[in-house]
Amino acid sequence: MLCKQCVWGNIRRGLMMYFRVRSRINVKMFLTNCQKLMDVKRRIMYYHMEIFKKADVIVTPTTGMTAPIIPPSALKYGETDMRVTGYLMSFILAANLLGLPAITVPVGYDKQGLPIGLQIIGRPWGEASILRLASAVEELCAMKKQPVLFYDVLKSK
């Protein structure tokens, strides 16, 4: 009959060996995936820099659709539709992934009265140009509709 300490010692050694091997596998997989992701990022950055050779900014819609209607059942548990989330985030991913300066400007409303945004993406360190363009677009598309509760924090008394 084996003593409890001997059995526990064998189990402990087996578990330690398992976790050691498992962590080495996970690190190798992580580094391999990181390298692949960095290659994809480098390729996307290359194509964006090619665009910036011919243009000062990239202009896209902020989202692929206007804001979806949230069903009351979703409010309780916070459920989400990943397909809709994909549509909402499709245009903002490039600027976030590449670290490019970007700004969103409201430009109007759809048929249901939901806001439509325009995203302006600039060259690396090109914040000044996108801010000037955003200011001009905002003046041209002056929003006439305001929310029920609106506080202008920039307006002095």
C-alpha atoms as an extended CHARMM CRD file, in Angstrom:
* protein
*
       157  EXT
         1         1  MET       CA              0.0000000000        0.0000000000        0.0000000000  PROA      1               0.0000000000
         2         2  LEU       CA              1.3120000000        3.4070000000       -0.9680000000  PROA      2               0.0000000000
         3         3  CYS       CA              1.3760000000        6.2140000000        1.5480000000  PROA      3               0.0000000000
         4         4  LYS       CA             -0.6600000000        9.3500000000        0.8690000000  PROA      4               0.0000000000
         5         5  GLN       CA              2.4650000000       11.5050000000        0.5460000000  PROA      5               0.0000000000
         6         6  CYS       CA              3.9450000000        9.2110000000       -2.1340000000  PROA      6               0.0000000000
         7         7  VAL       CA              0.7280000000        9.2280000000       -4.1480000000  PROA      7               0.0000000000
         8         8  TRP       CA              0.3230000000       12.9970000000       -3.7840000000  PROA      8               0.0000000000
         9         9  GLY       CA              3.9790000000       13.5130000000       -4.7250000000  PROA      9               0.0000000000
        10        10  ASN       CA              3.5460000000       11.4810000000       -7.9330000000  PROA      10              0.0000000000
        11        11  ILE       CA              0.3510000000       13.3330000000       -8.8370000000  PROA      11              0.0000000000
        12        12  ARG       CA              2.0080000000       16.6720000000       -8.1270000000  PROA      12              0.0000000000
        13        13  ARG       CA              5.0630000000       15.8170000000      -10.2700000000  PROA      13              0.0000000000
        14        14  GLY       CA              2.7960000000       14.6260000000      -13.0890000000  PROA      14              0.0000000000
        15        15  LEU       CA              0.7260000000       17.8010000000      -12.9510000000  PROA      15              0.0000000000
        16        16  MET       CA              3.8180000000       20.0020000000      -12.8750000000  PROA      16              0.0000000000
        17        17  MET       CA              5.2330000000       18.2080000000      -15.9220000000  PROA      17              0.0000000000
        18        18  TYR       CA              1.8870000000       18.5050000000      -17.7370000000  PROA      18              0.0000000000
        19        19  PHE       CA              1.6170000000       22.2650000000      -17.0630000000  PROA      19              0.0000000000
        20        20  ARG       CA              5.2600000000       22.8480000000      -18.0110000000  PROA      20              0.0000000000
        21        21  VAL       CA              4.7830000000       21.1180000000      -21.3840000000  PROA      21              0.0000000000
        22        22  ARG       CA              1.4120000000       22.8010000000      -21.8920000000  PROA      22              0.0000000000
        23        23  SER       CA              2.8080000000       26.2810000000      -21.2100000000  PROA      23              0.0000000000
        24        24  ARG       CA              5.6770000000       25.7210000000      -23.6730000000  PROA      24              0.0000000000
        25        25  ILE       CA              3.1660000000       24.6890000000      -26.3410000000  PROA      25              0.0000000000
        26        26  ASN       CA              0.9880000000       27.7560000000      -25.6050000000  PROA      26              0.0000000000
        27        27  VAL       CA              3.9720000000       30.1330000000      -25.7710000000  PROA      27              0.0000000000
        28        28  LYS       CA              5.0670000000       28.6520000000      -29.0980000000  PROA      28              0.0000000000
        29        29  MET       CA              1.5310000000       28.9350000000      -30.5070000000  PROA      29              0.0000000000
        30        30  PHE       CA              1.2340000000       32.5120000000      -29.2150000000  PROA      30              0.0000000000
        31        31  LEU       CA              4.5330000000       33.5720000000      -30.7800000000  PROA      31              0.0000000000
        32        32  THR       CA              3.6370000000       31.9100000000      -34.0930000000  PROA      32              0.0000000000
        33        33  ASN       CA              0.2540000000       33.6390000000      -34.1640000000  PROA      33              0.0000000000
        34        34  CYS       CA              1.8180000000       36.9660000000      -33.1530000000  PROA      34              0.0000000000
        35        35  GLN       CA              4.2530000000       36.7310000000      -36.0440000000  PROA      35              0.0000000000
        36        36  LYS       CA              1.4250000000       36.0080000000      -38.4870000000  PROA      36              0.0000000000
        37        37  LEU       CA             -0.6240000000       38.9170000000      -37.1080000000  PROA      37              0.0000000000
        38        38  MET       CA              2.3330000000       41.2750000000      -37.3770000000  PROA      38              0.0000000000
        39        39  ASP       CA              2.8320000000       40.2040000000      -41.0000000000  PROA      39              0.0000000000
        40        40  VAL       CA             -0.8290000000       40.9780000000      -41.7430000000  PROA      40              0.0000000000
        41        41  LYS       CA             -0.5320000000       44.3350000000      -39.9710000000  PROA      41              0.0000000000
        42        42  ARG       CA              2.6210000000       45.1820000000      -41.9280000000  PROA      42              0.0000000000
        43        43  ARG       CA              0.8570000000       44.3320000000      -45.2100000000  PROA      43              0.0000000000
        44        44  ILE       CA             -2.2040000000       46.4480000000      -44.3390000000  PROA      44              0.0000000000
        45        45  MET       CA              0.0500000000       49.3600000000      -43.3470000000  PROA      45              0.0000000000
        46        46  TYR       CA              1.8900000000       49.0550000000      -46.6760000000  PROA      46              0.0000000000
        47        47  TYR       CA             -1.3710000000       49.3820000000      -48.6190000000  PROA      47              0.0000000000
        48        48  HSD       CA             -2.4750000000       52.3600000000      -46.5320000000  PROA      48              0.0000000000
        49        49  MET       CA              0.8490000000       54.1170000000      -47.0860000000  PROA      49              0.0000000000
        50        50  GLU       CA              0.4430000000       53.5090000000      -50.8430000000  PROA      50              0.0000000000
        51        51  ILE       CA             -2.9410000000       55.2560000000      -50.6340000000  PROA      51              0.0000000000
        52        52  PHE       CA             -1.3790000000       58.1600000000      -48.7300000000  PROA      52              0.0000000000
        53        53  LYS       CA              1.1110000000       58.6630000000      -51.5740000000  PROA      53              0.0000000000
        54        54  LYS       CA             -1.8590000000       59.7710000000      -53.7090000000  PROA      54              0.0000000000
        55        55  ALA       CA             -4.2630000000       61.1910000000      -51.1090000000  PROA      55              0.0000000000
        56        56  ASP       CA             -4.0060000000       63.2540000000      -47.9440000000  PROA      56              0.0000000000
        57        57  VAL       CA             -6.7980000000       61.4760000000      -46.0710000000  PROA      57              0.0000000000
        58        58  ILE       CA             -9.0460000000       58.4310000000      -46.3530000000  PROA      58              0.0000000000
        59        59  VAL       CA            -12.7480000000       59.1350000000      -45.8890000000  PROA      59              0.0000000000
        60        60  THR       CA            -15.1480000000       56.3280000000      -44.9850000000  PROA      60              0.0000000000
        61        61  PRO       CA            -18.4840000000       55.9730000000      -43.2330000000  PROA      61              0.0000000000
        62        62  THR       CA            -17.9640000000       55.6010000000      -39.5030000000  PROA      62              0.0000000000
        63        63  THR       CA            -20.0400000000       52.4350000000      -39.3850000000  PROA      63              0.0000000000
        64        64  GLY       CA            -21.3910000000       50.0400000000      -41.9820000000  PROA      64              0.0000000000
        65        65  MET       CA            -24.9570000000       50.7880000000      -40.9110000000  PROA      65              0.0000000000
        66        66  THR       CA            -26.8310000000       53.1890000000      -38.6750000000  PROA      66              0.0000000000
        67        67  ALA       CA            -27.4480000000       52.2590000000      -35.0720000000  PROA      67              0.0000000000
        68        68  PRO       CA            -29.5410000000       49.0940000000      -34.7540000000  PROA      68              0.0000000000
        69        69  ILE       CA            -32.7080000000       48.9760000000      -32.7150000000  PROA      69              0.0000000000
        70        70  ILE       CA            -31.9820000000       47.3680000000      -29.3460000000  PROA      70              0.0000000000
        71        71  PRO       CA            -34.7350000000       44.9510000000      -28.2850000000  PROA      71              0.0000000000
        72        72  PRO       CA            -35.9410000000       45.3570000000      -24.6890000000  PROA      72              0.0000000000
        73        73  SER       CA            -34.8900000000       41.7700000000      -23.9090000000  PROA      73              0.0000000000
        74        74  ALA       CA            -31.2740000000       42.6800000000      -24.7320000000  PROA      74              0.0000000000
        75        75  LEU       CA            -31.1930000000       45.4170000000      -22.1000000000  PROA      75              0.0000000000
        76        76  LYS       CA            -31.6060000000       42.9800000000      -19.2360000000  PROA      76              0.0000000000
        77        77  TYR       CA            -28.7340000000       40.6260000000      -20.0870000000  PROA      77              0.0000000000
        78        78  GLY       CA            -26.6450000000       42.7240000000      -22.4770000000  PROA      78              0.0000000000
        79        79  GLU       CA            -26.9270000000       40.3060000000      -25.3720000000  PROA      79              0.0000000000
        80        80  THR       CA            -25.4410000000       41.2850000000      -28.7180000000  PROA      80              0.0000000000
        81        81  ASP       CA            -25.6690000000       40.1750000000      -32.3100000000  PROA      81              0.0000000000
        82        82  MET       CA            -22.0950000000       39.6220000000      -33.5140000000  PROA      82              0.0000000000
        83        83  ARG       CA            -23.0950000000       40.0260000000      -37.1600000000  PROA      83              0.0000000000
        84        84  VAL       CA            -24.4400000000       43.5030000000      -36.4130000000  PROA      84              0.0000000000
        85        85  THR       CA            -21.3510000000       44.2910000000      -34.3390000000  PROA      85              0.0000000000
        86        86  GLY       CA            -19.2070000000       43.3330000000      -37.3250000000  PROA      86              0.0000000000
        87        87  TYR       CA            -21.1320000000       45.7380000000      -39.5540000000  PROA      87              0.0000000000
        88        88  LEU       CA            -20.7690000000       48.4980000000      -36.9870000000  PROA      88              0.0000000000
        89        89  MET       CA            -17.0180000000       48.0660000000      -36.5850000000  PROA      89              0.0000000000
        90        90  SER       CA            -15.9470000000       47.2340000000      -40.1460000000  PROA      90              0.0000000000
        91        91  PHE       CA            -14.6230000000       50.7020000000      -41.0430000000  PROA      91              0.0000000000
        92        92  ILE       CA            -12.9710000000       51.6300000000      -37.7380000000  PROA      92              0.0000000000
        93        93  LEU       CA            -10.7210000000       48.5840000000      -37.4680000000  PROA      93              0.0000000000
        94        94  ALA       CA             -7.9770000000       49.7440000000      -39.8550000000  PROA      94              0.0000000000
        95        95  ALA       CA             -7.2470000000       53.0180000000      -38.0610000000  PROA      95              0.0000000000
        96        96  ASN       CA             -7.2920000000       51.2960000000      -34.6770000000  PROA      96              0.0000000000
        97        97  LEU       CA             -5.1080000000       48.4030000000      -35.7980000000  PROA      97              0.0000000000
        98        98  LEU       CA             -2.5330000000       50.6100000000      -37.5200000000  PROA      98              0.0000000000
        99        99  GLY       CA             -2.5330000000       53.4460000000      -34.9960000000  PROA      99              0.0000000000
       100       100  LEU       CA             -3.4700000000       56.0240000000      -37.6180000000  PROA      100             0.0000000000
       101       101  PRO       CA             -5.1230000000       59.2670000000      -36.4900000000  PROA      101             0.0000000000
       102       102  ALA       CA             -8.8470000000       59.2500000000      -37.1870000000  PROA      102             0.0000000000
       103       103  ILE       CA            -11.8580000000       61.3350000000      -36.2870000000  PROA      103             0.0000000000
       104       104  THR       CA            -15.5910000000       60.9090000000      -36.7650000000  PROA      104             0.0000000000
       105       105  VAL       CA            -17.8480000000       63.8020000000      -37.7110000000  PROA      105             0.0000000000
       106       106  PRO       CA            -21.6710000000       63.7010000000      -37.6640000000  PROA      106             0.0000000000
       107       107  VAL       CA            -22.9730000000       64.5290000000      -41.1530000000  PROA      107             0.0000000000
       108       108  GLY       CA            -26.7070000000       63.8470000000      -41.0590000000  PROA      108             0.0000000000
       109       109  TYR       CA            -29.5250000000       61.5100000000      -40.1360000000  PROA      109             0.0000000000
       110       110  ASP       CA            -31.1360000000       58.4920000000      -41.7410000000  PROA      110             0.0000000000
       111       111  LYS       CA            -34.8880000000       57.9810000000      -42.2980000000  PROA      111             0.0000000000
       112       112  GLN       CA            -35.4000000000       56.8750000000      -38.6870000000  PROA      112             0.0000000000
       113       113  GLY       CA            -33.5940000000       59.9370000000      -37.3320000000  PROA      113             0.0000000000
       114       114  LEU       CA            -30.4460000000       58.0360000000      -36.3540000000  PROA      114             0.0000000000
       115       115  PRO       CA            -27.1160000000       59.8350000000      -36.8150000000  PROA      115             0.0000000000
       116       116  ILE       CA            -24.7590000000       59.1050000000      -39.7030000000  PROA      116             0.0000000000
       117       117  GLY       CA            -21.0490000000       59.6510000000      -39.1830000000  PROA      117             0.0000000000
       118       118  LEU       CA            -18.1360000000       60.2650000000      -41.5260000000  PROA      118             0.0000000000
       119       119  GLN       CA            -14.7110000000       58.9550000000      -40.5280000000  PROA      119             0.0000000000
       120       120  ILE       CA            -11.5630000000       60.7640000000      -41.6490000000  PROA      120             0.0000000000
       121       121  ILE       CA             -8.3030000000       58.7950000000      -41.4180000000  PROA      121             0.0000000000
       122       122  GLY       CA             -4.9930000000       60.6110000000      -41.7760000000  PROA      122             0.0000000000
       123       123  ARG       CA             -1.3390000000       59.8210000000      -42.3130000000  PROA      123             0.0000000000
       124       124  PRO       CA              0.7960000000       58.9630000000      -39.3100000000  PROA      124             0.0000000000
       125       125  TRP       CA              1.3130000000       62.1850000000      -37.3300000000  PROA      125             0.0000000000
       126       126  GLY       CA             -1.2520000000       63.9210000000      -39.5420000000  PROA      126             0.0000000000
       127       127  GLU       CA             -3.6280000000       64.9830000000      -36.7990000000  PROA      127             0.0000000000
       128       128  ALA       CA             -3.6020000000       68.6570000000      -37.8400000000  PROA      128             0.0000000000
       129       129  SER       CA             -4.8700000000       67.9270000000      -41.3500000000  PROA      129             0.0000000000
       130       130  ILE       CA             -7.7260000000       65.6810000000      -40.2150000000  PROA      130             0.0000000000
       131       131  LEU       CA             -8.7600000000       68.1870000000      -37.5380000000  PROA      131             0.0000000000
       132       132  ARG       CA             -8.9020000000       71.0090000000      -40.1130000000  PROA      132             0.0000000000
       133       133  LEU       CA            -10.9260000000       68.8560000000      -42.5130000000  PROA      133             0.0000000000
       134       134  ALA       CA            -13.2460000000       67.6820000000      -39.7270000000  PROA      134             0.0000000000
       135       135  SER       CA            -13.8810000000       71.2850000000      -38.7110000000  PROA      135             0.0000000000
       136       136  ALA       CA            -14.7400000000       72.2340000000      -42.3110000000  PROA      136             0.0000000000
       137       137  VAL       CA            -17.0630000000       69.2170000000      -42.7200000000  PROA      137             0.0000000000
       138       138  GLU       CA            -18.7690000000       70.0170000000      -39.4270000000  PROA      138             0.0000000000
       139       139  GLU       CA            -19.4360000000       73.5860000000      -40.5740000000  PROA      139             0.0000000000
       140       140  LEU       CA            -20.8300000000       72.3850000000      -43.9180000000  PROA      140             0.0000000000
       141       141  CYS       CA            -23.0650000000       69.7510000000      -42.3140000000  PROA      141             0.0000000000
       142       142  ALA       CA            -24.3140000000       71.8300000000      -39.3990000000  PROA      142             0.0000000000
       143       143  MET       CA            -26.5040000000       69.5490000000      -37.3160000000  PROA      143             0.0000000000
       144       144  LYS       CA            -29.9370000000       71.0950000000      -36.8370000000  PROA      144             0.0000000000
       145       145  LYS       CA            -31.3970000000       68.3680000000      -34.6840000000  PROA      145             0.0000000000
       146       146  GLN       CA            -30.3790000000       68.2450000000      -31.0350000000  PROA      146             0.0000000000
       147       147  PRO       CA            -31.1810000000       65.6480000000      -28.3810000000  PROA      147             0.0000000000
       148       148  VAL       CA            -33.9200000000       66.3240000000      -25.8640000000  PROA      148             0.0000000000
       149       149  LEU       CA            -31.2730000000       66.9620000000      -23.1940000000  PROA      149             0.0000000000
       150       150  PHE       CA            -28.4010000000       68.9870000000      -24.6050000000  PROA      150             0.0000000000
       151       151  TYR       CA            -25.6770000000       70.7950000000      -22.6890000000  PROA      151             0.0000000000
       152       152  ASP       CA            -23.1940000000       72.9320000000      -24.5860000000  PROA      152             0.0000000000
       153       153  VAL       CA            -20.0980000000       72.7100000000      -22.4090000000  PROA      153             0.0000000000
       154       154  LEU       CA            -18.1210000000       75.0490000000      -24.6870000000  PROA      154             0.0000000000
       155       155  LYS       CA            -20.6160000000       77.8920000000      -24.5210000000  PROA      155             0.0000000000
       156       156  SER       CA            -19.7370000000       80.4690000000      -21.9060000000  PROA      156             0.0000000000
       157       157  LYS       CA            -22.4240000000       82.0750000000      -19.7680000000  PROA      157             0.0000000000
